[in-house]
Short mmCIF file of N, CA and C in Angstrom, two decimals:
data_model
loop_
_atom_site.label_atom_id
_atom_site.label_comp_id
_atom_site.label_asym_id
_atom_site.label_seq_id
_atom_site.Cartn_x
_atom_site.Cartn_y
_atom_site.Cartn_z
N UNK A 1 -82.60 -27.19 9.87
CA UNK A 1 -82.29 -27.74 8.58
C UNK A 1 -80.82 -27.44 8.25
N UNK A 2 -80.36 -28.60 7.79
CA UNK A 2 -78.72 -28.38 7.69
C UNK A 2 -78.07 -27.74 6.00
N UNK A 3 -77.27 -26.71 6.11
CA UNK A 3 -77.59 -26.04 4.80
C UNK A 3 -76.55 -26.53 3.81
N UNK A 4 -76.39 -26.92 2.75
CA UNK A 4 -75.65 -27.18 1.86
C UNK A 4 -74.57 -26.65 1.63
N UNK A 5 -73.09 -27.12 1.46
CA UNK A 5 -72.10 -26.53 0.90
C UNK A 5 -72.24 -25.75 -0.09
N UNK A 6 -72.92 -25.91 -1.23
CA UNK A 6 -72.90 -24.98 -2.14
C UNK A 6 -74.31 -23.96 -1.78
N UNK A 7 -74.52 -24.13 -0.94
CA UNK A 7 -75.34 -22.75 -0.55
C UNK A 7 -74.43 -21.26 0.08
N UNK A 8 -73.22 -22.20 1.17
CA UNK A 8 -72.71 -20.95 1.70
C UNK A 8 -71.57 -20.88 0.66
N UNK A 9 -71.17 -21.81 -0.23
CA UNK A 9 -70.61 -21.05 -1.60
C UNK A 9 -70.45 -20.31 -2.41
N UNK A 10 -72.41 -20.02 -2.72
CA UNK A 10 -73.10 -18.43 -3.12
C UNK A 10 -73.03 -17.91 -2.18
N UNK A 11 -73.12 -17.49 -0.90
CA UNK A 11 -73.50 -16.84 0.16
C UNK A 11 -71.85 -15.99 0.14
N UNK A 12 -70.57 -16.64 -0.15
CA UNK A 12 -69.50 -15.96 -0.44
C UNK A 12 -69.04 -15.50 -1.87
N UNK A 13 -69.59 -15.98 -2.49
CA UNK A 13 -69.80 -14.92 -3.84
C UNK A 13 -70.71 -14.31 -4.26
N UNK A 14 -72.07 -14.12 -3.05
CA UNK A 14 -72.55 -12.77 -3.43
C UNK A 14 -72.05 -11.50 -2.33
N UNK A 15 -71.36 -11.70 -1.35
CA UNK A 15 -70.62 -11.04 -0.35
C UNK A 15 -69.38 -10.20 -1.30
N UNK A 16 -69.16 -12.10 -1.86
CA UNK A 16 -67.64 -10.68 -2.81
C UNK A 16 -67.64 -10.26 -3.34
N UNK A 17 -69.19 -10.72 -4.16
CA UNK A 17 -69.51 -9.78 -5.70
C UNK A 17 -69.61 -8.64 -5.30
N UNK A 18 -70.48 -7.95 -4.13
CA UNK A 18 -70.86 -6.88 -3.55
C UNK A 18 -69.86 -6.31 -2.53
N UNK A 19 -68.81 -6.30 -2.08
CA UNK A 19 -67.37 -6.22 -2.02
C UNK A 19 -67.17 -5.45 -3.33
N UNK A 20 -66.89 -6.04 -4.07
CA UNK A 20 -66.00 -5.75 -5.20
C UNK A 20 -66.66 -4.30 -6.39
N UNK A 21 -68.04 -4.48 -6.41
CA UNK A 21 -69.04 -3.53 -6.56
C UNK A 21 -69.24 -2.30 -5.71
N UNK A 22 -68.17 -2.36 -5.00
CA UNK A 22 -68.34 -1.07 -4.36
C UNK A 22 -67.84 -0.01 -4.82
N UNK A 23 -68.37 1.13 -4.70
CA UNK A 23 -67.77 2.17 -5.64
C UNK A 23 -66.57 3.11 -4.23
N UNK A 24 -65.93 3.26 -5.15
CA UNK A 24 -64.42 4.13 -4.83
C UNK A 24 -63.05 3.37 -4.98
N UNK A 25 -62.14 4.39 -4.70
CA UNK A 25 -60.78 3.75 -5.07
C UNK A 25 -60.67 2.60 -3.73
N UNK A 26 -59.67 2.16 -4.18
CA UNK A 26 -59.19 1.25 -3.61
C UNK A 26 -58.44 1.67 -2.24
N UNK A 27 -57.69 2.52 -2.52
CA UNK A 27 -57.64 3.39 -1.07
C UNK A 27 -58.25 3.43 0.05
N UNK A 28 -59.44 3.96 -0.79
CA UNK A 28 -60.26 4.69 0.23
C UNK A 28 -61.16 3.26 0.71
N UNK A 29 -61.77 2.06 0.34
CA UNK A 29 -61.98 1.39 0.35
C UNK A 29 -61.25 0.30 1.73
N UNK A 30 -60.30 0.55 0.92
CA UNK A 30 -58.60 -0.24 2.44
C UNK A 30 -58.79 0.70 3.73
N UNK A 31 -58.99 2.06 3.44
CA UNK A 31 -58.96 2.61 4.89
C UNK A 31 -60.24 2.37 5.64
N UNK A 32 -61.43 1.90 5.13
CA UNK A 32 -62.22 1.68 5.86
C UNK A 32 -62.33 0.45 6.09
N UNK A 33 -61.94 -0.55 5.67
CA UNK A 33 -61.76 -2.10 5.77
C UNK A 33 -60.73 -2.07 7.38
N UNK A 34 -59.66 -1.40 7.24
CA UNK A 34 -58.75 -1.21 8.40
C UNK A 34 -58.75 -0.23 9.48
N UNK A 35 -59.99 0.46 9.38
CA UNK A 35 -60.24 1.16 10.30
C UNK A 35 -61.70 0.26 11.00
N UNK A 36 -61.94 -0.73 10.12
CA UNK A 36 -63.00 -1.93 11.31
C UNK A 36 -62.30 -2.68 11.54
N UNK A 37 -61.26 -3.03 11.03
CA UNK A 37 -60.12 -4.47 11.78
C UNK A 37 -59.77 -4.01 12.46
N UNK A 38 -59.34 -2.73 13.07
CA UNK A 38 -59.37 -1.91 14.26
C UNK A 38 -59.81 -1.88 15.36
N UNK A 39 -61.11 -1.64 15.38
CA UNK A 39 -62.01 -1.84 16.29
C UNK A 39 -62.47 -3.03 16.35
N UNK A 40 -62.93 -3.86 15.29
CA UNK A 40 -62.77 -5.26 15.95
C UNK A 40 -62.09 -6.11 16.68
N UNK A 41 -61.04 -5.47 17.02
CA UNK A 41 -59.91 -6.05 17.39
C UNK A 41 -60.42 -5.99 19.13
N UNK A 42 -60.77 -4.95 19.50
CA UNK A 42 -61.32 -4.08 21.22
C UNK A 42 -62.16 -4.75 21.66
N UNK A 43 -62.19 -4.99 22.73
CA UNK A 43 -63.71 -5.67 23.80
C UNK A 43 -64.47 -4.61 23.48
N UNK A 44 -64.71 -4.12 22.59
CA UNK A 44 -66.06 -3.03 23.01
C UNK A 44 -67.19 -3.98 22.20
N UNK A 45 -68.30 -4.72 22.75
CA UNK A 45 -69.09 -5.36 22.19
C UNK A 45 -70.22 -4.61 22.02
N UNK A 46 -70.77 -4.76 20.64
CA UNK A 46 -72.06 -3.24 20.55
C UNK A 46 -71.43 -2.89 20.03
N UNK A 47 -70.11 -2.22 20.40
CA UNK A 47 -70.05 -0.43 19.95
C UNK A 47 -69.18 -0.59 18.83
N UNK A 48 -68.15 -1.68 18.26
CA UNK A 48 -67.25 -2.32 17.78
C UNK A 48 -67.71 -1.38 16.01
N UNK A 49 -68.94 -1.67 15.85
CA UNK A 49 -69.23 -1.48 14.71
C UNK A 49 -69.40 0.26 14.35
N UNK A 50 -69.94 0.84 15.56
CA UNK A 50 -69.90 2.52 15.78
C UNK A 50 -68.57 2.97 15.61
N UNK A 51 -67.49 2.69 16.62
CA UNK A 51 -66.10 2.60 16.68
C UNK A 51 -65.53 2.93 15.36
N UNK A 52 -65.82 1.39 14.52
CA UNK A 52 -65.63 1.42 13.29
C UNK A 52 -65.58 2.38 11.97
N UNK A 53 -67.00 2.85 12.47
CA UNK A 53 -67.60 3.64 11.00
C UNK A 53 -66.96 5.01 11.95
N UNK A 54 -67.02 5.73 12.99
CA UNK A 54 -66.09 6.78 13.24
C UNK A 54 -64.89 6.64 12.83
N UNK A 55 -64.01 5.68 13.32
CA UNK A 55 -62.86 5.54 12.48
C UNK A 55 -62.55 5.99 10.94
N UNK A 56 -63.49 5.45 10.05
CA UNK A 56 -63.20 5.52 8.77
C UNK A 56 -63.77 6.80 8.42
N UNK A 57 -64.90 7.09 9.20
CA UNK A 57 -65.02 8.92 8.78
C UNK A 57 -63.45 10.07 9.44
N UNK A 58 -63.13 9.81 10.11
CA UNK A 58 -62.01 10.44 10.73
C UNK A 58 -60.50 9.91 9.14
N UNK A 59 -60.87 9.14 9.03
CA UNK A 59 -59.71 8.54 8.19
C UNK A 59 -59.88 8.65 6.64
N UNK A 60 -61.04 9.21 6.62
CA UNK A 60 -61.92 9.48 5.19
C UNK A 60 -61.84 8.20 4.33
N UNK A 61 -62.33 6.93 4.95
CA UNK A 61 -62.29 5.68 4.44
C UNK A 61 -63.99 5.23 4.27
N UNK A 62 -64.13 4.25 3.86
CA UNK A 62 -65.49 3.59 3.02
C UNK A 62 -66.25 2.96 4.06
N UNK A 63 -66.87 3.72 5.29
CA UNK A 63 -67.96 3.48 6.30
C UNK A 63 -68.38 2.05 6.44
N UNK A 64 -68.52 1.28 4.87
CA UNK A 64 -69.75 0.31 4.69
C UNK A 64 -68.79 -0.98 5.53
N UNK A 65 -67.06 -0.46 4.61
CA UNK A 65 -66.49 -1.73 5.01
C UNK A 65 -65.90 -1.40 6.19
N UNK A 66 -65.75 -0.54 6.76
CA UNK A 66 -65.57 -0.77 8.15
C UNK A 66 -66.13 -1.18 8.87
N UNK A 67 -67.76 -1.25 8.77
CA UNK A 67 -68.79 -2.24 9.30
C UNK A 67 -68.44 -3.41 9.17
N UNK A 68 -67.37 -4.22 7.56
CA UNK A 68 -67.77 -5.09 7.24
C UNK A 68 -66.33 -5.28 7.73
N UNK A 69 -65.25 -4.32 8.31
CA UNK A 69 -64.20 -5.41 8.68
C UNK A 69 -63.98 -5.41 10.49
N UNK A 70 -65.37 -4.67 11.39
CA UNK A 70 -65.61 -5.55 12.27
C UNK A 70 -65.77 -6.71 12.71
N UNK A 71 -66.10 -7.42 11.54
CA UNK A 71 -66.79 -8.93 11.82
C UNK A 71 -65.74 -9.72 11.58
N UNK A 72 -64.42 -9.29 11.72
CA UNK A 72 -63.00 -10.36 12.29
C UNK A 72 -63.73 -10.41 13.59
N UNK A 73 -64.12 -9.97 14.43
CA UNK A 73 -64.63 -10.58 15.86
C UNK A 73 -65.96 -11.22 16.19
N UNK A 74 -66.02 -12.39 15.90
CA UNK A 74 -67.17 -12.83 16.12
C UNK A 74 -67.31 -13.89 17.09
N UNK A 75 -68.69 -14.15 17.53
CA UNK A 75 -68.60 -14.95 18.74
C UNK A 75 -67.64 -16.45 19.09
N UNK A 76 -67.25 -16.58 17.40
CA UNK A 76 -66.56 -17.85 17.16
C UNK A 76 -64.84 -17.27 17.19
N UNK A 77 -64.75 -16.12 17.19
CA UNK A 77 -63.26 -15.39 17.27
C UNK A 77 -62.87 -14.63 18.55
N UNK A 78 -64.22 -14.30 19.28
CA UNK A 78 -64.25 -13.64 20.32
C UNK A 78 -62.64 -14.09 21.23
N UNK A 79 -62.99 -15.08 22.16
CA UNK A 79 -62.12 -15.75 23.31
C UNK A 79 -60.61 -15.71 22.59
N UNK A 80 -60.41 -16.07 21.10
CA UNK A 80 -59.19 -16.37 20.86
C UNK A 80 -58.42 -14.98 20.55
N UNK A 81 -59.28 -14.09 19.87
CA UNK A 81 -58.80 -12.96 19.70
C UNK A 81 -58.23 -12.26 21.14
N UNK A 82 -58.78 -12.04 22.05
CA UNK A 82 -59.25 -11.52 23.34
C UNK A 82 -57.84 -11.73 24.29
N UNK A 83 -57.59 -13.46 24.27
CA UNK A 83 -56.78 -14.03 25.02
C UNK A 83 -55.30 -13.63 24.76
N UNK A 84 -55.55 -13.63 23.19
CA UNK A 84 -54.25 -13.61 22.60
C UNK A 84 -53.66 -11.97 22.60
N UNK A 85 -54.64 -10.99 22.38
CA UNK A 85 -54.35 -10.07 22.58
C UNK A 85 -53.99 -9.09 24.22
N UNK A 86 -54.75 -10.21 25.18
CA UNK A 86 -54.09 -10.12 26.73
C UNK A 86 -52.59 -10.31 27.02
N UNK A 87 -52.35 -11.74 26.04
CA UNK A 87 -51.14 -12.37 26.43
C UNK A 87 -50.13 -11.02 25.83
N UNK A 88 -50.63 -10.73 24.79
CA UNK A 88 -49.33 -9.31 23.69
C UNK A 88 -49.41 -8.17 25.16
N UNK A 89 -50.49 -7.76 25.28
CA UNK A 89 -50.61 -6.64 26.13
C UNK A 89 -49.31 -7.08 27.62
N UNK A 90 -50.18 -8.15 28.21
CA UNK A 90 -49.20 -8.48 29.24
C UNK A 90 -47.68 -8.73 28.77
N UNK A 91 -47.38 -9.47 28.00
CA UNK A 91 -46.34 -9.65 27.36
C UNK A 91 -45.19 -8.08 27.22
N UNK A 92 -46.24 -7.39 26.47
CA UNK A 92 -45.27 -5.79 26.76
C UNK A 92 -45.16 -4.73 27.83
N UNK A 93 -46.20 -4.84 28.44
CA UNK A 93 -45.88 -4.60 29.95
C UNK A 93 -45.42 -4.90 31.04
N UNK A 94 -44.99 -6.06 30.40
CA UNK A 94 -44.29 -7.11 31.54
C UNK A 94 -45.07 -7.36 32.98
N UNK A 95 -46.05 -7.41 32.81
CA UNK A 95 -47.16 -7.39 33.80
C UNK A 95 -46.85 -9.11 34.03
N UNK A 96 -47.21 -9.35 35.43
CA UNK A 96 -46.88 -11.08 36.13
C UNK A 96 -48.20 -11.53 37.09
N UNK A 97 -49.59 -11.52 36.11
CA UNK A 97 -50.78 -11.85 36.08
C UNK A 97 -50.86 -12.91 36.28
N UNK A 98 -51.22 -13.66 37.29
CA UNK A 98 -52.16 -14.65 37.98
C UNK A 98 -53.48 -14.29 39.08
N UNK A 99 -54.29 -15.28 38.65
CA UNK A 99 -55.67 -15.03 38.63
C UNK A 99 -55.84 -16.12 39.97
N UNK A 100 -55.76 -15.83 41.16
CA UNK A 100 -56.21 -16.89 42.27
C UNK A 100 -57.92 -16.36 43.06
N UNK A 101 -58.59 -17.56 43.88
CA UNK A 101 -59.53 -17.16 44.54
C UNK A 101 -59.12 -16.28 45.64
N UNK A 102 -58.21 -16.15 46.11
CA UNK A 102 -57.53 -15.08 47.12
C UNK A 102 -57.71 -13.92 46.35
N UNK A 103 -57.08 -13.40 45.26
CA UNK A 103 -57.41 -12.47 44.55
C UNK A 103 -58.65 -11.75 44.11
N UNK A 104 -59.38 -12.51 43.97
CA UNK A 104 -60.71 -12.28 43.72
C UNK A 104 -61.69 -11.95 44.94
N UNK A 105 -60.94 -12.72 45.79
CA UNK A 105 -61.91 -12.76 47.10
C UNK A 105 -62.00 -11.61 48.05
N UNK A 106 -60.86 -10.83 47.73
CA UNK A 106 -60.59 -9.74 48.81
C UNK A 106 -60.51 -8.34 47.54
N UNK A 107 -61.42 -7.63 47.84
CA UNK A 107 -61.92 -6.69 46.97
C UNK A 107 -60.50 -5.71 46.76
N UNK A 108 -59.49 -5.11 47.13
CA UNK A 108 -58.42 -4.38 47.25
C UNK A 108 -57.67 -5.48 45.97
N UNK A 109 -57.40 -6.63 46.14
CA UNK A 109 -56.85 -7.14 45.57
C UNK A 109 -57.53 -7.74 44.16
N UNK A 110 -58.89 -7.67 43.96
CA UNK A 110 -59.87 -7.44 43.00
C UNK A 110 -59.31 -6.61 41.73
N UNK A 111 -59.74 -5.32 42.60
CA UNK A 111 -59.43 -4.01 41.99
C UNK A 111 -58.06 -3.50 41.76
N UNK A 112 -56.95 -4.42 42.24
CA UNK A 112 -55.77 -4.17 41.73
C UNK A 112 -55.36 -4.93 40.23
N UNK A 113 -56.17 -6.18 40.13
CA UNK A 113 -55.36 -7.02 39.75
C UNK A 113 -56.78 -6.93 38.26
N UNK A 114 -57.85 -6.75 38.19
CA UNK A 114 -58.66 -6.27 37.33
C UNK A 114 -58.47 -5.23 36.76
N UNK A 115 -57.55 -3.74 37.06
CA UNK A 115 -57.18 -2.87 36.34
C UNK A 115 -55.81 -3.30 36.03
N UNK A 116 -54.97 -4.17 36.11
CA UNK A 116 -53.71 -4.58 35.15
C UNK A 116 -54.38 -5.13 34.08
N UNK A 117 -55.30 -6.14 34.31
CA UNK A 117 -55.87 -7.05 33.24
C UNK A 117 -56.83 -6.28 32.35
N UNK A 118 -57.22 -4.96 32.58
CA UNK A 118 -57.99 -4.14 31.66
C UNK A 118 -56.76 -3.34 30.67
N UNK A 119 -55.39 -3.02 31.69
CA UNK A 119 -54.46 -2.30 30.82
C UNK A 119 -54.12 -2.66 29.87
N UNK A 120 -53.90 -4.14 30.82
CA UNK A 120 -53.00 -4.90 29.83
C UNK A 120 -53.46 -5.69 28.33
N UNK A 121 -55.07 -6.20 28.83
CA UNK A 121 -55.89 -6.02 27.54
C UNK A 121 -56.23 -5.17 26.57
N UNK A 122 -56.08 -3.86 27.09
CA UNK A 122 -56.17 -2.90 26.14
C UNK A 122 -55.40 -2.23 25.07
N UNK A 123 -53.82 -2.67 26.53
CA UNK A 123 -52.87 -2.42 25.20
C UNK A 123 -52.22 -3.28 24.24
N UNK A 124 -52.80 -4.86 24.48
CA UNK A 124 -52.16 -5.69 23.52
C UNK A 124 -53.60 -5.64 22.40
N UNK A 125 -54.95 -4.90 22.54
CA UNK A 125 -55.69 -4.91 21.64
C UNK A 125 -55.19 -3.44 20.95
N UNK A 126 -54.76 -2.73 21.47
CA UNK A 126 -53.90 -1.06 20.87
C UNK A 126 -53.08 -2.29 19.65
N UNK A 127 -52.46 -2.94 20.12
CA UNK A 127 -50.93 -3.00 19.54
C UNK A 127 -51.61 -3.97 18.26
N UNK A 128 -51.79 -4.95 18.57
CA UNK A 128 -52.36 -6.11 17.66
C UNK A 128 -53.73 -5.54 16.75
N UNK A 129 -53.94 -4.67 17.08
CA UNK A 129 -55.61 -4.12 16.36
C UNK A 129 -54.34 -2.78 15.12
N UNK A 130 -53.79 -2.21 15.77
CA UNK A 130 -52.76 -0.95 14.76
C UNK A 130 -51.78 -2.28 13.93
N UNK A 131 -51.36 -3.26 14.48
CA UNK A 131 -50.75 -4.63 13.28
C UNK A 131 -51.23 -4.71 11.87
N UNK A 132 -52.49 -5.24 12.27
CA UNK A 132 -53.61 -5.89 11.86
C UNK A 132 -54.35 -4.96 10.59
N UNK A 133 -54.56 -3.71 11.61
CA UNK A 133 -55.24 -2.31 10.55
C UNK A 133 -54.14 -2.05 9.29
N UNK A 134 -52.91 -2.04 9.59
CA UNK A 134 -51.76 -1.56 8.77
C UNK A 134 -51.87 -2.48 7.67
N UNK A 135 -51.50 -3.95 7.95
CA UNK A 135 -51.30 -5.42 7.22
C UNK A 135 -52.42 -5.35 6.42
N UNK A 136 -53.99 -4.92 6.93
CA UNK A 136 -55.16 -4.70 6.17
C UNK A 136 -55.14 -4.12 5.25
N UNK A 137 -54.56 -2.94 5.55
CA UNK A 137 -54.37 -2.19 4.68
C UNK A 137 -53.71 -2.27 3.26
N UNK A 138 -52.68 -2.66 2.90
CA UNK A 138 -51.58 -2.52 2.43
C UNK A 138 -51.78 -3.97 1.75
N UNK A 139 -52.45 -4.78 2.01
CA UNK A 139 -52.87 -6.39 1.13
C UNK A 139 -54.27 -5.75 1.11
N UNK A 140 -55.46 -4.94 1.33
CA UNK A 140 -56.52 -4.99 0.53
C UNK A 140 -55.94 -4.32 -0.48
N UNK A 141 -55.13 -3.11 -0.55
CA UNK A 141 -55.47 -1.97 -1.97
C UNK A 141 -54.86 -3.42 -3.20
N UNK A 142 -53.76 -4.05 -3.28
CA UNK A 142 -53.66 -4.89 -4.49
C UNK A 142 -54.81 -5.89 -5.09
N UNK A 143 -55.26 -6.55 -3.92
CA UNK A 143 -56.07 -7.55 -3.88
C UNK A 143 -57.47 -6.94 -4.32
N UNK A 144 -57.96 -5.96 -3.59
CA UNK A 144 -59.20 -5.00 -4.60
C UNK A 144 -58.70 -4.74 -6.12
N UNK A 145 -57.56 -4.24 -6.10
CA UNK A 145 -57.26 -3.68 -7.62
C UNK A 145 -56.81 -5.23 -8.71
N UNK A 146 -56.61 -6.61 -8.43
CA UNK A 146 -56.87 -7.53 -8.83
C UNK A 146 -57.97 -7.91 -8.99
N UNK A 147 -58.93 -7.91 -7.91
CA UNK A 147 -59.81 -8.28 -8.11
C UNK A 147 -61.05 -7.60 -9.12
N UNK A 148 -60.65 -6.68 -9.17
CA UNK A 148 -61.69 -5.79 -10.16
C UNK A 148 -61.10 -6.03 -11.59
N UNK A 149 -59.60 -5.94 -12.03
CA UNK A 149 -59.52 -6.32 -13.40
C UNK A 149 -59.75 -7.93 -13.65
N UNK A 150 -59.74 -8.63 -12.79
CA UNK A 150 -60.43 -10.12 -13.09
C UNK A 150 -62.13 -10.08 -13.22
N UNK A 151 -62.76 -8.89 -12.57
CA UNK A 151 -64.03 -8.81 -12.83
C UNK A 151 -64.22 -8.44 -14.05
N UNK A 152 -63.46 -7.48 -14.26
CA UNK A 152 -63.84 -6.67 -15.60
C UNK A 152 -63.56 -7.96 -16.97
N UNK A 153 -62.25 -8.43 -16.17
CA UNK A 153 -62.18 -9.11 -17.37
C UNK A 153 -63.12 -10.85 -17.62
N UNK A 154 -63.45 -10.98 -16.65
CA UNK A 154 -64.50 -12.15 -16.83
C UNK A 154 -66.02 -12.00 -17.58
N UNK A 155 -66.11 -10.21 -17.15
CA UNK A 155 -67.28 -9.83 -17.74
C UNK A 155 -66.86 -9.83 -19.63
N UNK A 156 -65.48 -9.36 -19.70
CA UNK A 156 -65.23 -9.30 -21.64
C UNK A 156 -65.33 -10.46 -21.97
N UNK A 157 -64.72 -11.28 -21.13
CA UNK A 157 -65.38 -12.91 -21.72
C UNK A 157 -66.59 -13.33 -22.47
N UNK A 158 -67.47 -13.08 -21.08
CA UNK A 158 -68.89 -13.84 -21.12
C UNK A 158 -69.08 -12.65 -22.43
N UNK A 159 -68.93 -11.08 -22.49
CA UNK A 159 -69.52 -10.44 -23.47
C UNK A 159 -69.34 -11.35 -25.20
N UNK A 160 -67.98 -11.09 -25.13
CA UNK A 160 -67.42 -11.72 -26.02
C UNK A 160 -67.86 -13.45 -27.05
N UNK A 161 -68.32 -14.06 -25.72
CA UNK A 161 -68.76 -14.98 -26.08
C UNK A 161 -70.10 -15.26 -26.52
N UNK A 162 -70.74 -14.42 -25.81
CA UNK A 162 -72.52 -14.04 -26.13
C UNK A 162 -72.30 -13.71 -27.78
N UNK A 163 -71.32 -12.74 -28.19
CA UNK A 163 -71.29 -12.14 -29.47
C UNK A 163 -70.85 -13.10 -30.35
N UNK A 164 -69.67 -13.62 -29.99
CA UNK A 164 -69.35 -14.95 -30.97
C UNK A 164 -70.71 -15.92 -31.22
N UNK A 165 -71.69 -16.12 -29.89
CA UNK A 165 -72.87 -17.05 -30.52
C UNK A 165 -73.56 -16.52 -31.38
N UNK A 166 -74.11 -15.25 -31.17
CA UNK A 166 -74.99 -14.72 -31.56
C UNK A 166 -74.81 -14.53 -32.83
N UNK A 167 -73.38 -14.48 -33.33
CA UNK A 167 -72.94 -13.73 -34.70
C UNK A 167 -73.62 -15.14 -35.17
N UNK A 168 -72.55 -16.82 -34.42
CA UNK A 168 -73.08 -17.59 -35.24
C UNK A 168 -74.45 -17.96 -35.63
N UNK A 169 -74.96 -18.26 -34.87
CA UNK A 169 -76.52 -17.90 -35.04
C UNK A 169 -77.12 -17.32 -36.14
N UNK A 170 -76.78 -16.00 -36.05
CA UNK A 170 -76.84 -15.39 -37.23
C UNK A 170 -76.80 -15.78 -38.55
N UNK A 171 -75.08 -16.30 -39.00
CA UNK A 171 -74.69 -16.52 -39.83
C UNK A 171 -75.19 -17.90 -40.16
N UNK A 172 -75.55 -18.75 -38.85
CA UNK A 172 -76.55 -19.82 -39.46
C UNK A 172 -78.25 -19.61 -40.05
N UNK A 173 -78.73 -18.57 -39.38
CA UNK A 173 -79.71 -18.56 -40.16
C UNK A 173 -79.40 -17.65 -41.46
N UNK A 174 -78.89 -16.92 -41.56
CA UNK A 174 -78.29 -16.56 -42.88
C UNK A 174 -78.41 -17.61 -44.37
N UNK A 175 -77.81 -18.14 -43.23
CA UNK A 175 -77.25 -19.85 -44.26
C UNK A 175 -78.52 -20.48 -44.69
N UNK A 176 -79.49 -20.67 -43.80
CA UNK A 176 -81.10 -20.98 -44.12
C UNK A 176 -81.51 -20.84 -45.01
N UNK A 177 -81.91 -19.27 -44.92
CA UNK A 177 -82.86 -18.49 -45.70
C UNK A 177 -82.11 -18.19 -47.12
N UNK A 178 -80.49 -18.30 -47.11
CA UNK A 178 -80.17 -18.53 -48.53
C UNK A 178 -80.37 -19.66 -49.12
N UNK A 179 -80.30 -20.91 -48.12
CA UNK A 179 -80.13 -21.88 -48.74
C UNK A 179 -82.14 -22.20 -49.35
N UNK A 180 -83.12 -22.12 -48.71
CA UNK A 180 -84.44 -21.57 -48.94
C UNK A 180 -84.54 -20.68 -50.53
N UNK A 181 -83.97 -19.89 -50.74
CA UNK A 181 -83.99 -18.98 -51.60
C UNK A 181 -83.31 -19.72 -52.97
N UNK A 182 -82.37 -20.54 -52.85
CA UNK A 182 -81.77 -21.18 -53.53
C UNK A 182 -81.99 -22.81 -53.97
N UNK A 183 -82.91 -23.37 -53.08
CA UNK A 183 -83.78 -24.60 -53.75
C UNK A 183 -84.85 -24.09 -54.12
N UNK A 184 -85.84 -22.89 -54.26
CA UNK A 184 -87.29 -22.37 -55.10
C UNK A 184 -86.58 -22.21 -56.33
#
């Protein structure tokens, strides 16, 4: 069954409502958001999310969202993240990676050319995952601390406005029961 636009509409504003409902500073909040963009960033599949929540205990950051800022890697981000972070790795190692059936075929040359491509993946996911964690960082703490005085203040609204009805209301039945009192 094909699901409606305004279904995954709510589906991102009850994510952000509950985001935003999270209790602690904003700080501490950012360090655990960027200590899972971190590890999401790593081939470690499975463990991405463990990774994560160690991270933000080591970093004394908010566990929940480091879970929740693993999921920059998902099966739809996987390959592009992956590739791109090979190309950075190779790129700074100056590593001169080509992938032939000769290579593959003769096990010496396997195992040579599979541990560049593990280095070199690892360290353009080092480099691009510490980017990424920093940049996380440093645009969630404003963007949380916006986003909560727009909460707060959407909530004085709706309060505000409940009270303005209610008063009228009031003051209309007011108006009633005088006006009742005043045709007997």
């Amino acid at each position: 069954m094909k699901k409606s636009r305004w279904h995954w509409i709510r589906q991102v504003r009850s994510f952000s409502w509950r985001i935003l409902h999270v209790r602690g500073t904003p700080q501490y909040i950012a360090r655990g958001l960027a200590a899972g963009v971190f590890a999401g960033l790593f081939p470690l599949f499975g463990l991405q999310t463990i990774v994560g929540v160690a991270l933000a205990t080591l970093l004394k950051g908010h566990k929940l969202m480091a879970a929740a800022g693993t999921w920059i890697s998902n099966p739809l981000t996987y390959v592009p993240i992956l590739l791109f972070n090979f190309q950075i790795g190779r790129w700074l190692l100056n590593f001169d990676l080509t992938f032939t059936t000769e290579a593959i075929a003769d096990w010496q040359t396997f195992v040579e050319v599979g541990t560049e491509f593990i280095v070199a993946l690892f360290t353009g996911c080092f480099v691009v995952g510490l980017l990424c964690a920093i940049a996380c960082y440093f645009v969630s703490i404003p963007l949380i601390r916006y986003l909560r005085r727009y909460t707060i203040n959407q909530q004085l609204r709706k309060k505000i406005r409940h009270e303005q009805l209610s008063f009228g209301a009031k003051r209309l039945s007011l108006k009633k029961t005088n006006q009742k009192h005043v045709d007997k």
